[in-house]
PDB file of C-alpha atoms in Angstrom:
ATOM      1  CA  MET W1105     111.801 102.060 111.049  1.00 61.00           C
ATOM      2  CA  GLY W1106     112.658  98.485 112.012  1.00 71.00           C
ATOM      3  CA  LYS W1107     113.629  97.445 108.494  1.00 80.00           C
ATOM      4  CA  LEU W1108     115.845 100.529 108.132  1.00 84.00           C
ATOM      5  CA  ARG W1109     117.657  99.770 111.358  1.00 84.00           C
ATOM      6  CA  LEU W1110     118.097  96.123 110.373  1.00 86.00           C
ATOM      7  CA  GLN W1111     119.537  96.921 106.948  1.00 92.00           C
ATOM      8  CA  PHE W1112     122.028  99.413 108.370  1.00 92.00           C
ATOM      9  CA  THR W1113     123.218  97.439 111.400  1.00 91.00           C
ATOM     10  CA  MET W1114     123.461  94.027 109.708  1.00 92.00           C
ATOM     11  CA  PHE W1115     124.204  94.780 106.059  1.00 94.00           C
ATOM     12  CA  HIS W1116     125.290  98.447 106.066  1.00 94.00           C
ATOM     13  CA  LYS W1117     123.319  98.931 102.854  1.00 94.00           C
ATOM     14  CA  PRO W1118     120.182 101.027 102.144  1.00 94.00           C
ATOM     15  CA  PHE W1119     118.166  98.227 100.531  1.00 94.00           C
ATOM     16  CA  PHE W1120     114.946 100.048 101.451  1.00 91.00           C
ATOM     17  CA  SER W1121     116.430 103.560 101.214  1.00 90.00           C
ATOM     18  CA  MET W1122     116.754 105.756 104.310  1.00 90.00           C
ATOM     19  CA  LYS W1123     114.812 108.342 106.283  1.00 84.00           C
ATOM     20  CA  GLY W1124     116.124 111.842 105.710  1.00 80.00           C
ATOM     21  CA  SER W1125     115.879 113.073 109.305  1.00 78.00           C
ATOM     22  CA  TYR W1126     119.134 113.420 111.231  1.00 80.00           C
ATOM     23  CA  VAL W1127     121.498 112.038 108.624  1.00 86.00           C
ATOM     24  CA  VAL W1128     125.207 112.195 109.436  1.00 88.00           C
ATOM     25  CA  SER W1129     127.451 112.049 106.392  1.00 90.00           C
ATOM     26  CA  GLN W1130     131.092 112.624 105.605  1.00 90.00           C
ATOM     27  CA  MET W1131     131.490 115.876 103.695  1.00 92.00           C
ATOM     28  CA  GLY W1132     133.414 114.225 100.879  1.00 93.00           C
ATOM     29  CA  ALA W1133     130.742 111.570 100.433  1.00 92.00           C
ATOM     30  CA  GLU W1134     127.953 114.145 100.391  1.00 93.00           C
ATOM     31  CA  LYS W1135     129.752 116.197  97.745  1.00 93.00           C
ATOM     32  CA  GLN W1136     130.458 113.112  95.650  1.00 94.00           C
ATOM     33  CA  VAL W1137     126.909 111.743  95.767  1.00 95.00           C
ATOM     34  CA  SER W1138     125.199 115.158  95.879  1.00 93.00           C
ATOM     35  CA  PHE W1139     121.597 116.070  96.607  1.00 91.00           C
ATOM     36  CA  ASN W1140     121.386 117.820  93.235  1.00 91.00           C
ATOM     37  CA  ASN W1141     120.122 114.940  91.105  1.00 91.00           C
ATOM     38  CA  GLY W1142     117.628 116.464  88.707  1.00 90.00           C
ATOM     39  CA  LEU W1143     113.858 116.075  88.702  1.00 90.00           C
ATOM     40  CA  ASP W1144     113.807 112.383  89.607  1.00 91.00           C
ATOM     41  CA  GLY W1145     115.862 113.098  92.710  1.00 92.00           C
ATOM     42  CA  SER W1146     114.108 116.287  93.769  1.00 91.00           C
ATOM     43  CA  ILE W1147     110.932 114.956  95.422  1.00 93.00           C
ATOM     44  CA  ALA W1148     112.267 112.198  97.697  1.00 93.00           C
ATOM     45  CA  GLU W1149     115.807 113.562  97.777  1.00 93.00           C
ATOM     46  CA  ASP W1150     116.847 111.457 100.772  1.00 93.00           C
ATOM     47  CA  CYS W1151     115.756 108.256  99.038  1.00 94.00           C
ATOM     48  CA  PHE W1152     117.558 109.137  95.810  1.00 96.00           C
ATOM     49  CA  PHE W1153     120.689 110.121  97.740  1.00 95.00           C
ATOM     50  CA  ALA W1154     120.720 106.785  99.578  1.00 95.00           C
ATOM     51  CA  MET W1155     120.253 104.692  96.449  1.00 96.00           C
ATOM     52  CA  LYS W1156     122.855 106.679  94.521  1.00 96.00           C
ATOM     53  CA  ALA W1157     125.344 106.308  97.382  1.00 96.00           C
ATOM     54  CA  PHE W1158     124.541 102.586  97.444  1.00 96.00           C
ATOM     55  CA  THR W1159     125.301 102.418  93.724  1.00 95.00           C
ATOM     56  CA  GLN W1160     128.636 104.149  94.276  1.00 95.00           C
ATOM     57  CA  GLY W1161     129.653 101.664  96.971  1.00 94.00           C
ATOM     58  CA  TYR W1162     129.252 103.727 100.133  1.00 95.00           C
ATOM     59  CA  SER W1163     128.432 101.930 103.382  1.00 94.00           C
ATOM     60  CA  PHE W1164     125.839 102.949 105.970  1.00 94.00           C
ATOM     61  CA  ASN W1165     125.296 102.482 109.679  1.00 93.00           C
ATOM     62  CA  PHE W1166     122.667 103.224 112.299  1.00 90.00           C
ATOM     63  CA  VAL W1167     123.201 105.738 115.100  1.00 86.00           C
ATOM     64  CA  ASP W1168     121.361 104.541 118.194  1.00 80.00           C
ATOM     65  CA  GLY W1169     119.799 107.545 119.901  1.00 75.00           C
ATOM     66  CA  GLU W1170     116.670 109.567 120.535  1.00 72.00           C
ATOM     67  CA  MET W1171     115.634 112.522 118.413  1.00 73.00           C
ATOM     68  CA  TRP W1172     112.932 115.179 118.453  1.00 74.00           C
ATOM     69  CA  GLU W1173     110.949 115.781 115.305  1.00 73.00           C
ATOM     70  CA  LYS W1174     107.743 117.638 114.529  1.00 74.00           C
ATOM     71  CA  SER W1175     104.972 115.941 112.594  1.00 74.00           C
ATOM     72  CA  PRO W1176     102.720 117.894 110.200  1.00 77.00           C
ATOM     73  CA  PHE W1177     100.352 120.172 112.101  1.00 78.00           C
ATOM     74  CA  THR W1178      97.317 119.835 109.817  1.00 84.00           C
ATOM     75  CA  LEU W1179      95.466 117.006 108.091  1.00 86.00           C
ATOM     76  CA  TRP W1180      96.119 118.637 104.722  1.00 88.00           C
ATOM     77  CA  ASP W1181      99.862 118.757 105.378  1.00 88.00           C
ATOM     78  CA  PHE W1182      99.847 115.118 106.470  1.00 87.00           C
ATOM     79  CA  ILE W1183      98.132 113.958 103.271  1.00 90.00           C
ATOM     80  CA  GLN W1184     100.446 116.087 101.151  1.00 90.00           C
ATOM     81  CA  GLN W1185     103.488 114.682 102.923  1.00 89.00           C
ATOM     82  CA  ARG W1186     102.429 111.078 102.366  1.00 91.00           C
ATOM     83  CA  LYS W1187     101.572 111.848  98.732  1.00 93.00           C
ATOM     84  CA  ARG W1188     104.974 113.419  98.140  1.00 92.00           C
ATOM     85  CA  TRP W1189     106.765 110.457  99.676  1.00 92.00           C
ATOM     86  CA  ILE W1190     105.115 107.868  97.468  1.00 94.00           C
ATOM     87  CA  GLN W1191     105.520 110.019  94.362  1.00 94.00           C
ATOM     88  CA  GLY W1192     109.171 110.654  95.136  1.00 94.00           C
ATOM     89  CA  ILE W1193     109.966 107.005  95.816  1.00 95.00           C
ATOM     90  CA  LEU W1194     108.203 105.978  92.607  1.00 95.00           C
ATOM     91  CA  LEU W1195     110.413 108.419  90.709  1.00 95.00           C
ATOM     92  CA  VAL W1196     113.481 106.831  92.301  1.00 96.00           C
ATOM     93  CA  VAL W1197     112.289 103.311  91.491  1.00 96.00           C
ATOM     94  CA  HIS W1198     111.724 104.260  87.844  1.00 95.00           C
ATOM     95  CA  SER W1199     114.874 106.360  87.496  1.00 95.00           C
ATOM     96  CA  LYS W1200     117.381 105.082  84.948  1.00 93.00           C
ATOM     97  CA  ALA W1201     120.184 106.518  87.085  1.00 93.00           C
ATOM     98  CA  ILE W1202     119.732 103.744  89.671  1.00 95.00           C
ATOM     99  CA  PRO W1203     120.517 100.156  88.536  1.00 95.00           C
ATOM    100  CA  LEU W1204     117.740  97.610  88.936  1.00 95.00           C
ATOM    101  CA  ASN W1205     119.751  95.345  91.226  1.00 94.00           C
ATOM    102  CA  LYS W1206     120.238  98.238  93.667  1.00 95.00           C
ATOM    103  CA  LYS W1207     116.586  99.291  93.827  1.00 95.00           C
ATOM    104  CA  LEU W1208     114.848  95.905  93.584  1.00 95.00           C
ATOM    105  CA  LEU W1209     113.860  95.645  97.261  1.00 94.00           C
ATOM    106  CA  LEU W1210     112.918  99.319  97.318  1.00 95.00           C
ATOM    107  CA  GLY W1211     110.677  98.709  94.311  1.00 95.00           C
ATOM    108  CA  ILE W1212     108.969  95.743  95.958  1.00 93.00           C
ATOM    109  CA  SER W1213     108.390  97.790  99.103  1.00 90.00           C
ATOM    110  CA  CYS W1214     107.105 100.764  97.121  1.00 93.00           C
ATOM    111  CA  TYR W1215     104.655  98.770  95.031  1.00 92.00           C
ATOM    112  CA  SER W1216     103.394  97.020  98.139  1.00 88.00           C
ATOM    113  CA  TRP W1217     102.478 100.515  99.284  1.00 90.00           C
ATOM    114  CA  VAL W1218     100.966 101.377  95.893  1.00 92.00           C
ATOM    115  CA  THR W1219      98.627  98.373  96.039  1.00 90.00           C
ATOM    116  CA  MET W1220      97.350  99.384  99.469  1.00 89.00           C
ATOM    117  CA  PRO W1221      93.906 100.452  98.144  1.00 90.00           C
ATOM    118  CA  LEU W1222      93.412  96.934  96.760  1.00 87.00           C
ATOM    119  CA  SER W1223      94.358  95.191  99.994  1.00 83.00           C
ATOM    120  CA  THR W1224      92.292  97.621 102.063  1.00 86.00           C
ATOM    121  CA  SER W1225      89.212  97.194  99.881  1.00 86.00           C
ATOM    122  CA  ASN W1226      89.520  93.449 100.381  1.00 82.00           C
ATOM    123  CA  ILE W1227      88.551  93.940 104.038  1.00 80.00           C
ATOM    124  CA  ILE W1228      85.060  94.876 102.837  1.00 84.00           C
ATOM    125  CA  LEU W1229      84.839  92.882  99.614  1.00 85.00           C
ATOM    126  CA  ALA W1230      85.934  89.615 101.246  1.00 81.00           C
ATOM    127  CA  GLY W1231      82.902  89.792 103.512  1.00 81.00           C
ATOM    128  CA  ILE W1232      80.499  90.589 100.677  1.00 87.00           C
ATOM    129  CA  TYR W1233      81.967  88.250  98.065  1.00 85.00           C
ATOM    130  CA  PRO W1234      83.868  85.534  99.953  1.00 84.00           C
ATOM    131  CA  ILE W1235      86.247  83.380  97.940  1.00 82.00           C
ATOM    132  CA  THR W1236      87.468  80.027  99.162  1.00 84.00           C
ATOM    133  CA  CYS W1237      91.257  80.078  99.418  1.00 82.00           C
ATOM    134  CA  PRO W1238      93.769  77.370 100.327  1.00 88.00           C
ATOM    135  CA  PRO W1239      94.722  77.417 104.032  1.00 89.00           C
ATOM    136  CA  LEU W1240      98.272  78.425 103.125  1.00 90.00           C
ATOM    137  CA  MET W1241      97.026  81.508 101.272  1.00 84.00           C
ATOM    138  CA  ASP W1242      94.802  82.472 104.202  1.00 83.00           C
ATOM    139  CA  PHE W1243      97.756  82.059 106.543  1.00 88.00           C
ATOM    140  CA  LEU W1244     100.048  84.210 104.399  1.00 84.00           C
ATOM    141  CA  CYS W1245      97.458  86.990 104.130  1.00 80.00           C
ATOM    142  CA  ALA W1246      96.794  86.894 107.866  1.00 83.00           C
ATOM    143  CA  PHE W1247     100.524  86.854 108.598  1.00 87.00           C
ATOM    144  CA  ALA W1248     101.184  89.873 106.358  1.00 81.00           C
ATOM    145  CA  GLY W1249      98.356  91.784 108.013  1.00 79.00           C
ATOM    146  CA  ALA W1250      99.547  90.835 111.495  1.00 84.00           C
ATOM    147  CA  VAL W1251     103.100  91.964 110.728  1.00 83.00           C
ATOM    148  CA  ASN W1252     101.841  95.349 109.533  1.00 79.00           C
ATOM    149  CA  ILE W1253      99.735  95.807 112.661  1.00 81.00           C
ATOM    150  CA  TYR W1254     102.687  94.773 114.821  1.00 84.00           C
ATOM    151  CA  MET W1255     104.996  97.255 113.078  1.00 80.00           C
ATOM    152  CA  TYR W1256     102.454 100.030 113.610  1.00 80.00           C
ATOM    153  CA  ILE W1257     102.071  99.204 117.312  1.00 82.00           C
ATOM    154  CA  PHE W1258     105.839  98.883 117.755  1.00 81.00           C
ATOM    155  CA  GLY W1259     106.351 102.249 116.071  1.00 78.00           C
ATOM    156  CA  VAL W1260     103.763 103.867 118.320  1.00 79.00           C
ATOM    157  CA  VAL W1261     105.373 102.430 121.457  1.00 81.00           C
ATOM    158  CA  LYS W1262     108.820 103.633 120.370  1.00 77.00           C
ATOM    159  CA  SER W1263     107.451 107.118 119.690  1.00 77.00           C
ATOM    160  CA  PHE W1264     106.776 107.775 123.375  1.00 79.00           C
ATOM    161  CA  SER W1265     109.140 107.632 126.331  1.00 78.00           C
ATOM    162  CA  LEU W1266     107.861 105.931 129.474  1.00 81.00           C
ATOM    163  CA  SER W1267     110.405 107.721 131.666  1.00 82.00           C
ATOM    164  CA  ARG W1268     109.483 111.131 130.283  1.00 81.00           C
ATOM    165  CA  PHE W1269     105.699 110.730 130.026  1.00 83.00           C
ATOM    166  CA  GLY W1270     104.947 108.631 133.095  1.00 87.00           C
ATOM    167  CA  ILE W1271     102.910 105.425 133.062  1.00 89.00           C
ATOM    168  CA  ALA W1272      99.438 107.015 132.922  1.00 90.00           C
ATOM    169  CA  ARG W1273     100.207 109.469 130.133  1.00 89.00           C
ATOM    170  CA  PHE W1274     102.229 106.828 128.277  1.00 87.00           C
ATOM    171  CA  ILE W1275      99.294 104.382 128.224  1.00 89.00           C
ATOM    172  CA  LEU W1276      96.903 107.173 127.224  1.00 90.00           C
ATOM    173  CA  CYS W1277      99.120 108.183 124.294  1.00 85.00           C
ATOM    174  CA  ILE W1278      99.457 104.572 123.148  1.00 85.00           C
ATOM    175  CA  CYS W1279      95.693 104.003 123.272  1.00 88.00           C
ATOM    176  CA  GLY W1280      95.037 107.271 121.465  1.00 86.00           C
ATOM    177  CA  ALA W1281      97.491 106.453 118.690  1.00 82.00           C
ATOM    178  CA  LEU W1282      96.140 102.926 118.226  1.00 83.00           C
ATOM    179  CA  SER W1283      92.564 104.192 118.030  1.00 88.00           C
ATOM    180  CA  THR W1284      93.515 106.195 114.932  1.00 86.00           C
ATOM    181  CA  ILE W1285      94.444 103.106 112.872  1.00 85.00           C
ATOM    182  CA  PRO W1286      91.197 103.153 110.806  1.00 87.00           C
ATOM    183  CA  PHE W1287      91.611 106.884 110.202  1.00 89.00           C
ATOM    184  CA  ASN W1288      95.230 106.402 109.123  1.00 87.00           C
ATOM    185  CA  LEU W1289      94.166 103.692 106.685  1.00 88.00           C
ATOM    186  CA  ILE W1290      91.818 106.145 105.003  1.00 91.00           C
ATOM    187  CA  ILE W1291      94.486 108.850 104.852  1.00 91.00           C
ATOM    188  CA  GLU W1292      97.067 106.457 103.407  1.00 91.00           C
ATOM    189  CA  ASN W1293      94.673 105.292 100.705  1.00 93.00           C
ATOM    190  CA  VAL W1294      93.795 108.857  99.746  1.00 93.00           C
ATOM    191  CA  ALA W1295      97.486 109.750  99.562  1.00 93.00           C
ATOM    192  CA  VAL W1296      98.328 106.690  97.442  1.00 94.00           C
ATOM    193  CA  ILE W1297      95.539 107.273  94.924  1.00 94.00           C
ATOM    194  CA  TRP W1298      96.293 110.987  94.724  1.00 92.00           C
ATOM    195  CA  GLY W1299      99.994 110.275  94.411  1.00 92.00           C
ATOM    196  CA  LEU W1300      99.465 107.889  91.508  1.00 92.00           C
ATOM    197  CA  PHE W1301      97.302 110.256  89.493  1.00 91.00           C
ATOM    198  CA  GLY W1302      98.620 113.641  90.638  1.00 87.00           C
ATOM    199  CA  LYS W1303     101.574 115.656  89.385  1.00 86.00           C
ATOM    200  CA  LYS W1304     104.783 113.794  90.213  1.00 85.00           C
ATOM    201  CA  TYR W1305     107.213 116.710  90.219  1.00 84.00           C
ATOM    202  CA  LYS W1306     105.435 119.079  92.594  1.00 81.00           C
ATOM    203  CA  PHE W1307     107.187 119.470  95.951  1.00 81.00           C
ATOM    204  CA  TYR W1308     104.786 120.433  98.718  1.00 77.00           C
ATOM    205  CA  VAL W1309     106.522 122.169 101.624  1.00 76.00           C
ATOM    206  CA  VAL W1310     105.011 121.210 104.978  1.00 73.00           C
ATOM    207  CA  ASN W1311     104.823 124.205 107.296  1.00 69.00           C
ATOM    208  CA  LYS W1312     106.417 123.277 110.618  1.00 63.00           C
ATOM    209  CA  GLU W1313     107.040 126.735 112.037  1.00 61.00           C
ATOM    210  CA  TYR W1314     106.696 126.663 115.779  1.00 56.00           C
ATOM    211  CA  LYS W1315     106.957 129.375 118.427  1.00 56.00           C
ATOM    212  CA  HIS W1316     108.735 127.904 121.402  1.00 53.00           C
ATOM    213  CA  ASP W1317     109.291 129.136 124.928  1.00 54.00           C
ATOM    214  CA  VAL W1318     113.023 129.803 125.313  1.00 52.00           C
ATOM    215  CA  ASN W1319     112.835 128.667 128.934  1.00 56.00           C
ATOM    216  CA  LYS W1320     111.740 125.179 127.902  1.00 53.00           C
ATOM    217  CA  GLU W1321     113.639 122.360 126.272  1.00 53.00           C
ATOM    218  CA  PRO W1322     114.361 123.172 122.587  1.00 45.00           C
ATOM    219  CA  ILE W1323     112.491 121.321 119.867  1.00 43.00           C
ATOM    220  CA  THR W1324     113.969 120.571 116.467  1.00 42.00           C
ATOM    221  CA  VAL W1325     111.527 121.107 113.618  1.00 39.00           C
TER     222      VAL W1325
END
């Protein structure tokens, strides 16, 4: 989420699209841009909306606050969600309705995601078939990997509240989330490969129904 916050607070433009949760929009702007954008805009509708609004000259900003959101409850839902996201963003990147100069950075980001199986396989293949690389290339690869790990850790830390969880539970949640990095790598690779070769226009609805005690704090799903 760091790159999304940066683009909105500094440039007020959705260079890398936007996340569709808790979007505040002027009614006139929403009607003008519309979420009804055909097949290409039906899978990652938030991404298409952002890029279309960008094309039409609308500005964006970031609302600093804390929100509640429910993640997918099952492994199957999680894989399907990731698959839908990459398929939907690919449709946006290849859509003729969005000019190239508006979606260039989104395209670079998306295809970095698409090539994830290649970069992940290099973890194993580099040990089996080592290739001598210039020090600069080694540094750039290590730097890119370190940035990704940092972003993951930063995202995990921001997902939990120290004041609400307490120090012991906070540390436990952080350690638990970080221990799932190898598992998440596998899931992401499965989703990417499936997304590339699966049906692009199928929208999988993640079931987030949740029975909640009315006496407790409400949860937005």
